[in-house]
Amino acid sequence: MMRYLCSHTLRADLLRYSIHVRSISSVLRAHSAPYPQRTHTCGSLSTGDAGSRVILTGWILPERKVKTINKSFFHLKDSYGTTQLLVDHVENTCYSVLSNIPVESTVLIEGVVSLRPTEAKKPGTTGSIDVIVDSVTLLNPAAEDIPFLPSNPHNLPNDELRARYRYIDLRRTPLSDNIKKRSKVAHIVRSVLHNQDFTEVETPVLLRSSPEGAREFLVPARSSAGADTGPKTPVFYALSQSPQQPKQMLICSGGVDKYFQIAKCFRDEDGRKDRQPEFTQIDLEMAFVSWGETSMPDSLHPGWKIGGGEVRDVAEELVRTIWKDIQGIDLPAAFNVMTYHEAMTRFGSDKPDTRFGLEIINLNDLVNPTENQTPTTSAADLVLDCIVVRKSGDRGFRNASQAAEAIHPSTERVTLSETNRETWLLHSTAASRALSNMGVTEQVVVNKALKLKTGDQVWLNARPRTLSGGSTALGRQRLQIFELAQSRGDFVVTTDPHFLWVTEFPLFTRDDADKEHLSHGRWSSSHHPFTAPMWEDIDALNRGEVEGVRGQHYDLVLNGVEIGGGSVRIHDAAMQEYIFTNVLQLNKTEKAPFDQLLHALQCGAPPHGGIALGFDRIMAILCHTQSIRDVIAFPKTASGTDLLFKSPAPVTPAVLKEYGIVAAQLS
């Protein structure tokens, strides 16, 4: 019997039946016959439904007995919410059935909605009602040895076990809510972009391997590039790192003026909490974007000197709509803009967190050694940076600064006292490296300019004058103090979102470890090789003065996290060829994957640009979680493995042979 009508006539039979049941899940089977359809979800009932007869379906949760009234409460949960069920021990034979059904079994409940007493009401839509049960249908019993109970938030297993049984973990309300919120945001994205006349286009996932940046995933194909005779030559697709080439050629074609896609991307990167081997980005590209300032500067974005303003405006409108509809927050009409140089000098990061102070100060600007003495060559190449943590003005950071450890061996921390306040800089190793011939006069200038007092702490580091990479030593030190102050409870950061555009990045770099496997000591592109230089720097580029060339690259940063990046693209085939050959020094084989793009640029390609917003990172922020794995239905672990589907996995030698691949012999 799978369906139990809890009436007086059946009560005795059911009680006798339950006596003989050792394990109801081993005796009862899934209900494989017609059953009535639900009338409501477990999150939809309210006081307005009082007196109504309803049918609910969901997962049964643990019983809560109330001995004083001889009744029990059960909770029934589905993906929409939870409804409390009320069952009488004496008058209602459904109790003997429900109490023997394993927790997390799926059931169908029929009953009548009843109002709770005033003192028993709880918050939420269903918090003021109960369902008096009069019929139970066991749809599918759960195993009694289920790996863990997702309904118990206080006793969750470790990440590995939950990943192995992700289909159970997804039953938890926080994860279920994250997935539904992700769907809502995707709908908003499509609505906003469709309203702005963007065309959604799917681009290929299987492409050709190309040296664009990150490591790729290769997919073997059975077709061979070799001759009909002799051994097969293995050939491979590469999973798309991003739709970069397809979307550019789509715009070059002229068939689509404004493209977008919620795109799957694949990169064989080291695992981190904010990265996955497969991830999703909101990708868009536009034709005829601007190439820099015109005679009418942008009054809303006075710091924006590059092109791509059209892309920026679309991205801002998209983000504003998401935050308004999902968070109920009105964002400003325009986001702040900061150049890479300003971000690195003030905050020591190319994605600065502007929610707190502790800004970096350039002491060379205060002392100006070029006017006071002739600096040595080594000193001329260095800049002395400092962070001041004031005893009175930075109370939230004072203890954290004292407890923090130096991020870099050359970083110094000085606590000012009555005995060293007038001489602390004169005894600094960092100062002696960056400011040659320091004297008492310079010490007085610095103390006065910084308004230093006894008890203040000063962090010092001498950095290269030419900025590169994503952070400086003091930038990392600043974040360590901030995070330590938060963990100690000394500083509570604002909940207001701080959006920021960072622009004018160096176009080329030798300081990106992630790209060294491709560049091998050569210049590599800071963003990607299709990023256009600022028009003012084109002459320097042509002269080979690569280091100082700035790119029309823009990153969107939120609270110190990069959530998107894009650029104005090169639409001049000659310039693109020059960068491939003369700057990046790609050989013929390395350039071959870009032949079709170069030809597309020669066929009347319009100026164009775009951006990719990290969908997973945005969702992690909106869902208030530290890991993007919490907003992806079936994520990989930090090591890139899938414990649920057990991938990646080996294949047999016979399968490899089909692809012309010989298995390596392991010693």
XYZ file of C-alpha atoms in Angstrom, residues 37-662:
626
model
C -1.498 16.689 -8.777
C -0.438 19.233 -6.186
C -2.594 22.295 -5.769
C 0.065 24.469 -4.126
C 3.788 24.557 -3.508
C 5.212 24.426 0.003
C 6.028 28.118 -0.085
C 2.768 29.486 -1.458
C 0.153 28.951 1.275
C -0.928 31.860 3.435
C -3.671 32.904 5.840
C -5.945 33.504 2.860
C -5.996 29.728 2.258
C -7.397 28.896 5.712
C -10.113 26.247 5.455
C -9.056 25.167 1.971
C -8.288 21.578 1.100
C -4.836 21.348 -0.456
C -2.468 18.798 -1.978
C 1.259 19.289 -1.399
C 4.318 17.360 -2.545
C 7.870 17.493 -1.248
C 10.454 15.991 1.073
C 9.442 15.032 4.601
C 11.683 16.443 7.343
C 12.230 15.217 10.916
C 9.322 14.976 13.331
C 8.851 17.314 16.278
C 6.625 15.859 18.995
C 4.517 17.902 21.399
C 3.757 15.469 24.236
C 1.519 17.839 26.160
C -1.061 17.920 23.353
C -0.374 14.448 21.936
C 0.394 15.827 18.490
C 3.395 15.977 16.173
C 4.649 18.529 13.703
C 6.415 17.578 10.493
C 7.841 19.944 7.916
C 7.335 19.357 4.220
C 9.907 21.037 1.974
C 10.182 21.652 -1.763
C 12.275 24.090 -3.772
C 9.751 26.878 -3.096
C 9.671 26.724 0.694
C 8.500 24.793 3.741
C 5.039 24.086 5.170
C 4.377 22.767 8.653
C 2.157 19.692 8.904
C 0.116 18.927 12.011
C -0.834 15.322 12.848
C -2.856 14.128 15.856
C -1.487 10.962 17.501
C -4.879 9.617 18.564
C -7.486 10.827 16.153
C -5.409 10.682 12.982
C -3.909 7.413 11.782
C -1.597 9.295 9.427
C 0.775 9.721 12.347
C 1.793 6.062 12.348
C 2.557 6.344 8.655
C 4.482 9.604 8.714
C 6.513 8.659 11.766
C 7.782 5.542 9.972
C 8.675 7.205 6.677
C 12.431 7.896 6.442
C 13.450 11.530 6.508
C 14.035 13.034 3.017
C 11.494 10.707 1.390
C 9.217 12.308 -1.196
C 5.562 12.286 -0.207
C 2.212 13.666 -1.274
C 0.139 15.211 1.481
C -3.574 15.996 1.444
C -5.177 18.055 4.159
C -6.861 21.250 5.246
C -5.159 24.592 5.919
C -5.549 25.799 9.501
C -4.546 29.075 11.145
C -1.949 28.882 13.886
C -2.585 30.448 17.295
C -1.270 33.986 17.506
C 1.555 33.019 19.862
C 2.718 30.275 17.466
C 3.007 32.406 14.353
C 6.426 32.653 12.686
C 7.843 34.993 10.039
C 7.344 34.111 6.386
C 4.390 33.417 4.136
C 3.659 29.975 5.599
C 4.542 30.971 9.164
C 0.917 31.617 10.139
C -0.632 28.366 8.921
C -0.467 24.596 9.370
C -1.861 21.813 7.214
C -3.946 19.271 9.112
C -3.027 16.015 7.370
C -5.672 13.448 6.465
C -3.930 11.541 3.655
C -0.344 10.525 2.894
C 1.052 9.040 -0.308
C 4.641 7.825 -0.170
C 5.999 8.689 -3.614
C 9.538 7.440 -3.084
C 11.201 6.361 0.170
C 14.689 7.670 0.915
C 17.397 5.258 1.951
C 17.869 5.141 5.696
C 21.625 5.455 5.209
C 21.428 8.637 3.098
C 24.973 10.154 3.143
C 23.846 13.288 4.972
C 20.700 15.234 5.800
C 20.580 18.483 3.820
C 17.811 19.706 6.122
C 20.257 19.947 9.042
C 22.330 23.103 8.488
C 24.181 22.633 11.794
C 25.750 19.301 10.927
C 26.851 19.512 7.301
C 29.678 17.270 6.122
C 32.864 18.527 4.484
C 33.024 20.022 1.001
C 34.303 16.817 -0.587
C 31.393 14.677 0.601
C 28.857 17.298 -0.395
C 30.472 17.563 -3.843
C 30.304 13.788 -4.254
C 26.584 13.888 -3.507
C 25.786 17.233 -5.106
C 22.232 16.092 -5.948
C 21.571 15.915 -2.195
C 23.441 19.110 -1.397
C 21.368 21.061 -3.944
C 18.315 20.276 -1.818
C 19.604 22.754 0.761
C 17.685 26.029 0.668
C 20.758 28.321 0.348
C 22.033 26.497 -2.745
C 18.558 26.181 -4.239
C 18.005 29.913 -3.752
C 21.367 30.671 -5.397
C 20.477 28.668 -8.506
C 17.086 30.381 -8.800
C 18.650 33.811 -8.314
C 21.136 32.971 -11.062
C 18.224 32.226 -13.392
C 16.623 35.571 -12.551
C 19.840 37.446 -13.277
C 20.246 35.657 -16.606
C 16.708 36.740 -17.503
C 17.522 40.351 -16.574
C 20.666 40.249 -18.722
C 18.750 39.044 -21.754
C 15.940 41.551 -21.219
C 18.244 44.558 -20.868
C 20.367 43.659 -23.880
C 17.414 42.738 -26.091
C 15.876 46.116 -25.220
C 19.102 47.757 -26.416
C 18.876 45.931 -29.747
C 21.572 43.350 -29.061
C 21.378 40.063 -30.939
C 22.045 36.852 -29.026
C 24.337 34.578 -31.025
C 25.839 31.232 -30.040
C 29.492 30.827 -31.003
C 31.495 27.585 -31.318
C 32.805 25.794 -28.247
C 35.135 23.549 -30.261
C 37.822 25.750 -31.814
C 41.500 25.541 -32.691
C 44.325 25.810 -30.213
C 45.805 29.325 -30.166
C 48.248 31.240 -27.938
C 45.731 33.682 -26.425
C 46.632 33.478 -22.746
C 45.540 30.668 -20.438
C 46.186 26.977 -20.854
C 43.604 25.215 -22.982
C 41.670 21.981 -22.782
C 42.263 19.845 -25.858
C 39.631 17.525 -27.332
C 40.917 14.751 -29.644
C 39.060 14.210 -32.920
C 38.897 10.959 -34.902
C 39.451 12.710 -38.253
C 43.123 12.787 -39.159
C 45.238 15.429 -40.800
C 47.698 12.776 -41.950
C 47.886 10.803 -45.204
C 45.739 7.769 -45.916
C 48.728 5.496 -45.410
C 51.022 5.347 -42.464
C 50.307 6.271 -38.842
C 47.471 8.643 -38.066
C 48.393 12.159 -37.053
C 46.401 13.085 -33.953
C 44.318 16.252 -34.341
C 42.622 18.219 -31.607
C 39.983 20.807 -30.996
C 40.560 23.308 -28.204
C 37.673 24.195 -25.928
C 37.003 27.902 -26.258
C 38.836 30.027 -23.658
C 36.401 32.781 -24.614
C 34.402 33.644 -27.742
C 36.988 36.317 -28.581
C 37.757 35.532 -32.223
C 34.218 34.418 -33.192
C 32.594 37.516 -31.743
C 35.098 39.852 -33.391
C 34.564 38.230 -36.768
C 30.821 38.354 -36.205
C 31.060 42.136 -35.866
C 33.569 42.322 -38.754
C 30.985 40.604 -40.948
C 28.548 43.479 -40.589
C 25.714 40.993 -40.207
C 25.340 41.824 -36.509
C 25.869 45.311 -35.094
C 25.623 44.411 -31.395
C 26.201 40.849 -30.192
C 25.791 39.183 -26.814
C 25.924 35.706 -25.367
C 25.867 34.075 -21.933
C 28.864 32.005 -22.893
C 30.562 28.928 -21.522
C 34.353 29.264 -21.386
C 37.096 26.786 -20.538
C 40.574 27.362 -19.103
C 42.958 24.840 -17.603
C 43.922 27.019 -14.651
C 44.953 26.238 -11.102
C 41.969 25.909 -8.807
C 40.938 28.872 -6.667
C 37.733 29.750 -4.864
C 36.860 32.293 -7.564
C 37.890 30.159 -10.586
C 36.618 27.046 -12.307
C 37.936 25.131 -15.323
C 34.570 25.829 -16.955
C 32.884 29.111 -16.198
C 30.295 31.473 -17.617
C 30.628 35.033 -18.809
C 28.212 37.648 -20.059
C 29.866 38.417 -23.360
C 29.095 41.337 -25.662
C 30.628 43.132 -28.631
C 29.646 46.325 -30.456
C 30.506 47.852 -33.823
C 31.643 51.438 -34.342
C 32.793 52.136 -30.793
C 34.769 55.302 -30.114
C 38.559 55.535 -30.050
C 39.156 58.052 -27.269
C 38.264 61.526 -26.159
C 36.546 63.856 -28.568
C 36.067 67.593 -28.370
C 33.135 66.874 -26.023
C 34.571 65.140 -22.917
C 32.264 62.831 -20.989
C 30.952 64.866 -18.049
C 29.744 61.743 -16.193
C 33.081 59.938 -16.572
C 35.730 62.709 -16.498
C 38.546 60.188 -15.932
C 37.691 58.118 -19.016
C 40.265 59.119 -21.662
C 40.120 55.971 -23.806
C 37.555 54.732 -26.303
C 34.818 52.191 -25.738
C 32.459 54.544 -23.934
C 29.528 52.861 -25.649
C 30.497 49.486 -24.165
C 30.991 51.072 -20.746
C 27.505 52.613 -20.798
C 25.850 49.298 -21.695
C 27.757 47.457 -18.949
C 26.793 50.082 -16.371
C 23.122 49.931 -17.347
C 23.225 46.150 -17.111
C 24.820 46.186 -13.655
C 22.509 48.951 -12.395
C 19.438 46.959 -13.442
C 20.707 43.760 -11.815
C 21.461 45.474 -8.515
C 18.121 47.297 -8.531
C 15.988 44.252 -9.349
C 17.890 41.709 -7.239
C 19.284 43.758 -4.347
C 16.904 46.705 -4.327
C 19.909 49.051 -4.507
C 20.059 52.163 -6.673
C 23.567 52.526 -8.073
C 24.964 55.894 -9.224
C 24.314 57.144 -12.739
C 28.024 56.695 -13.533
C 30.778 54.652 -11.919
C 34.087 56.166 -10.851
C 37.072 55.876 -13.195
C 40.722 55.417 -12.262
C 43.770 54.761 -14.426
C 45.977 51.753 -13.828
C 48.787 54.059 -12.722
C 46.594 55.812 -10.142
C 45.194 52.534 -8.846
C 48.642 51.044 -8.384
C 50.184 54.132 -6.787
C 47.286 54.923 -4.411
C 46.140 51.396 -3.553
C 48.889 49.061 -4.757
C 46.436 47.024 -6.820
C 45.016 47.008 -10.332
C 41.635 46.105 -8.776
C 41.587 48.367 -5.735
C 39.139 47.989 -2.883
C 38.014 51.558 -2.222
C 35.716 50.750 0.711
C 38.406 51.729 3.222
C 41.365 54.077 3.501
C 44.997 53.201 4.261
C 46.042 54.740 0.957
C 49.643 54.479 -0.147
C 51.766 57.637 -0.139
C 54.732 58.221 -2.442
C 57.474 59.720 -0.272
C 59.582 60.613 -3.313
C 56.972 63.197 -4.191
C 57.437 64.762 -0.741
C 61.221 64.701 -0.572
C 61.872 65.133 -4.323
C 65.478 63.908 -4.283
C 66.172 65.149 -7.820
C 66.151 68.710 -6.481
C 67.953 68.080 -3.183
C 70.768 65.814 -4.304
C 72.000 63.773 -7.200
C 70.506 60.293 -6.720
C 72.430 57.166 -7.471
C 71.299 55.100 -10.437
C 69.743 52.460 -8.181
C 67.835 55.059 -6.158
C 66.549 56.765 -9.295
C 64.889 53.499 -10.332
C 63.047 53.093 -7.036
C 60.123 54.811 -5.323
C 59.601 54.756 -1.550
C 55.972 53.975 -0.703
C 54.425 54.151 2.730
C 51.151 53.454 4.532
C 50.391 55.336 7.747
C 48.190 53.643 10.343
C 47.304 56.352 12.810
C 46.869 55.611 16.498
C 43.843 57.879 16.768
C 42.338 58.084 13.292
C 42.615 54.406 12.293
C 41.458 52.647 15.468
C 39.888 49.812 13.483
C 43.227 49.012 11.852
C 45.711 49.793 14.644
C 45.650 46.373 16.341
C 45.544 44.535 13.014
C 48.567 46.510 11.811
C 50.445 45.578 14.963
C 49.580 41.888 14.541
C 50.210 41.726 10.790
C 53.308 40.131 9.345
C 55.278 41.715 6.534
C 54.095 40.401 3.152
C 57.462 41.016 1.488
C 60.947 40.597 3.032
C 61.873 44.180 2.154
C 58.764 45.667 3.794
C 59.389 47.536 7.042
C 57.074 48.512 9.884
C 58.008 51.379 12.196
C 56.096 52.294 15.353
C 56.754 55.923 16.206
C 57.851 56.736 19.751
C 59.244 59.771 21.501
C 62.768 58.467 20.923
C 62.555 57.675 17.192
C 59.936 60.114 15.896
C 62.559 62.564 14.640
C 64.920 59.982 13.123
C 62.881 56.927 12.026
C 63.275 57.538 8.295
C 67.024 58.088 8.606
C 67.426 54.535 9.916
C 65.191 52.889 7.307
C 66.805 50.416 4.909
C 64.028 50.988 2.376
C 64.554 54.761 2.521
C 68.290 54.417 2.049
C 67.648 52.369 -1.110
C 65.113 54.739 -2.687
C 66.133 58.128 -1.283
C 69.887 58.557 -1.350
C 71.567 61.102 0.944
C 68.577 61.356 3.248
C 69.084 63.979 5.918
C 67.395 65.610 8.894
C 65.763 68.198 6.616
C 64.023 65.509 4.599
C 62.929 63.776 7.819
C 61.281 66.959 9.041
C 59.556 67.455 5.683
C 58.101 63.946 5.773
C 56.949 64.160 9.410
C 55.240 67.469 8.771
C 53.603 66.402 5.507
C 52.295 63.140 6.978
C 51.317 64.807 10.290
C 52.878 61.942 12.202
C 52.382 61.517 15.946
C 53.728 59.215 18.601
C 51.986 55.846 18.425
C 51.419 55.958 14.674
C 52.703 53.049 12.591
C 54.357 53.447 9.207
C 54.789 50.640 6.663
C 57.583 51.210 4.116
C 58.657 49.528 0.905
C 60.913 50.561 -1.981
C 59.325 49.507 -5.277
C 60.446 49.810 -8.915
C 59.542 53.156 -10.432
C 57.936 51.456 -13.441
C 54.754 49.739 -12.298
C 53.864 46.298 -13.602
C 51.738 43.343 -12.668
C 48.608 43.375 -10.568
C 49.845 44.535 -7.167
C 52.697 46.017 -5.148
C 54.103 44.814 -1.843
C 52.339 47.571 0.107
C 49.143 46.923 -1.831
C 49.167 43.355 -0.568
C 50.094 44.577 2.913
C 47.131 46.961 2.875
C 44.728 44.106 2.099
C 46.257 41.892 4.785
C 45.686 44.568 7.447
C 42.122 45.099 6.203
C 41.275 41.383 6.256
C 42.885 40.895 9.666
C 40.961 43.840 11.114
C 37.717 42.334 9.837
C 38.481 38.861 11.197
C 39.261 40.363 14.622
C 35.991 42.288 14.620
C 37.800 45.632 14.852
C 36.550 46.948 11.527
C 33.146 46.523 9.908
C 33.287 47.277 6.198
C 30.446 49.142 4.525
C 27.807 47.096 2.746
C 27.508 49.693 -0.015
C 28.867 48.389 -3.333
C 31.884 50.318 -4.620
C 32.077 49.998 -8.411
C 35.122 51.306 -10.220
C 36.462 51.336 -13.767
C 40.224 50.862 -14.116
C 41.617 51.971 -17.477
C 44.840 52.596 -19.424
C 46.617 49.371 -18.498
C 50.049 48.686 -19.979
C 49.353 47.063 -23.340
C 52.188 44.542 -22.913
C 53.794 42.851 -19.934
C 56.573 40.507 -18.933
C 55.170 40.186 -15.419
C 52.371 37.639 -15.827
C 53.326 34.177 -14.575
C 50.107 32.682 -15.944
C 51.248 33.473 -19.512
C 54.889 32.488 -19.214
C 54.178 29.003 -20.616
C 53.292 30.739 -23.888
C 55.536 33.802 -23.940
C 58.795 32.142 -22.820
C 60.319 35.458 -21.819
C 58.855 37.447 -24.706
C 56.385 40.253 -24.313
C 52.816 39.068 -23.773
C 49.570 41.006 -23.984
C 48.292 42.270 -20.635
C 44.687 41.668 -21.785
C 44.803 39.816 -25.088
C 46.641 40.427 -28.382
C 43.618 42.082 -30.033
C 43.500 45.061 -27.631
C 44.039 48.436 -29.281
C 46.659 50.902 -28.042
C 45.661 54.387 -26.993
C 45.827 56.511 -30.101
C 48.375 58.838 -28.472
C 50.777 55.881 -28.038
C 50.663 54.486 -31.589
C 53.814 56.341 -32.641
C 55.702 54.952 -29.629
C 54.459 51.477 -30.524
C 55.749 51.831 -34.076
C 59.126 52.994 -32.750
C 59.350 49.822 -30.648
C 58.964 51.659 -27.313
C 56.735 48.881 -26.070
C 57.038 49.258 -22.308
C 55.249 52.595 -22.092
C 52.378 51.852 -24.520
C 48.967 51.970 -22.844
C 46.011 49.924 -23.986
C 42.354 50.803 -24.461
C 41.573 48.152 -21.879
C 39.016 48.589 -19.112
C 38.267 46.446 -16.070
C 35.129 46.738 -13.951
C 35.964 46.285 -10.264
C 33.559 45.785 -7.368
C 34.838 45.932 -3.787
C 38.313 44.865 -4.852
C 37.117 42.050 -7.137
C 37.416 42.200 -10.914
C 33.978 41.278 -12.267
C 34.588 42.124 -15.910
C 37.087 43.230 -18.473
C 37.111 44.366 -22.055
C 38.742 46.616 -24.578
C 38.545 48.472 -27.820
C 39.850 46.034 -30.452
C 42.421 46.538 -33.180
C 40.541 46.926 -36.465
C 43.642 47.733 -38.553
C 45.076 44.510 -40.020
C 48.537 46.070 -40.446
C 48.673 47.079 -36.771
C 47.497 43.631 -35.701
C 50.141 41.954 -37.860
C 52.821 44.287 -36.485
C 51.922 43.342 -32.887
C 51.882 39.633 -33.669
C 55.243 39.724 -35.459
C 57.305 42.567 -34.040
C 56.098 42.841 -30.444
C 54.860 39.400 -29.409
C 57.345 37.764 -31.800
C 54.989 34.959 -32.755
C 56.392 32.530 -35.284
C 54.492 31.346 -38.351
C 52.945 28.385 -36.528
C 51.821 30.550 -33.599
C 50.263 33.125 -35.942
C 48.395 30.556 -38.059
C 45.327 30.360 -35.735
C 44.767 34.083 -36.328
C 44.921 34.081 -40.144
C 41.135 34.250 -40.501
C 40.923 37.195 -38.108
C 43.609 39.120 -39.978
C 41.782 38.569 -43.255
C 38.479 39.643 -41.681
C 40.130 42.898 -40.602
C 41.273 43.443 -44.204
C 37.701 43.152 -45.472
C 36.387 46.444 -44.140
C 36.066 45.626 -40.449
C 34.507 48.461 -38.424
C 36.079 49.829 -35.242
C 34.679 47.595 -32.513
C 34.989 46.684 -28.863
C 33.376 44.677 -26.138
C 33.454 43.342 -22.627
C 33.031 40.070 -20.752
C 31.445 40.150 -17.293
C 32.139 37.210 -15.004
C 28.681 35.753 -14.429
C 29.844 33.368 -11.693
C 31.718 36.060 -9.756
C 28.770 38.449 -9.985
C 26.451 35.729 -8.700
C 28.788 34.906 -5.807
C 28.659 38.555 -4.753
C 24.884 38.762 -5.117
C 24.488 35.528 -3.130
C 26.939 36.667 -0.413
C 29.196 33.640 -0.737
C 32.977 33.449 -0.912
C 33.111 30.658 -3.495
C 31.690 30.607 -7.006
C 31.104 26.873 -6.503
C 28.076 27.845 -4.403
C 26.376 29.483 -7.397
C 27.075 26.764 -9.985
C 24.761 23.754 -10.083
C 27.492 21.187 -10.742
C 30.907 22.743 -10.049
C 34.369 21.241 -10.037
C 36.571 21.057 -6.950
C 39.550 23.358 -6.411
C 41.744 20.795 -8.195
C 39.435 20.772 -11.234
C 37.957 17.324 -10.631
C 34.272 16.405 -10.609
C 33.578 14.085 -7.686
C 29.971 13.531 -8.735
C 30.537 12.431 -12.333
C 34.087 11.255 -11.547
C 35.810 13.222 -14.246
C 38.328 13.531 -15.737
C 38.740 9.786 -16.197
C 41.061 7.543 -18.223
C 39.939 5.809 -21.405
C 41.053 2.479 -22.800
C 43.973 2.072 -25.220
C 41.441 0.981 -27.850
C 39.666 4.324 -27.625
C 42.938 6.210 -27.783
C 43.879 4.255 -30.887
C 40.772 5.592 -32.669
C 42.213 9.067 -32.218
C 45.726 8.125 -33.253
C 47.008 8.607 -29.711
C 49.420 6.203 -28.032
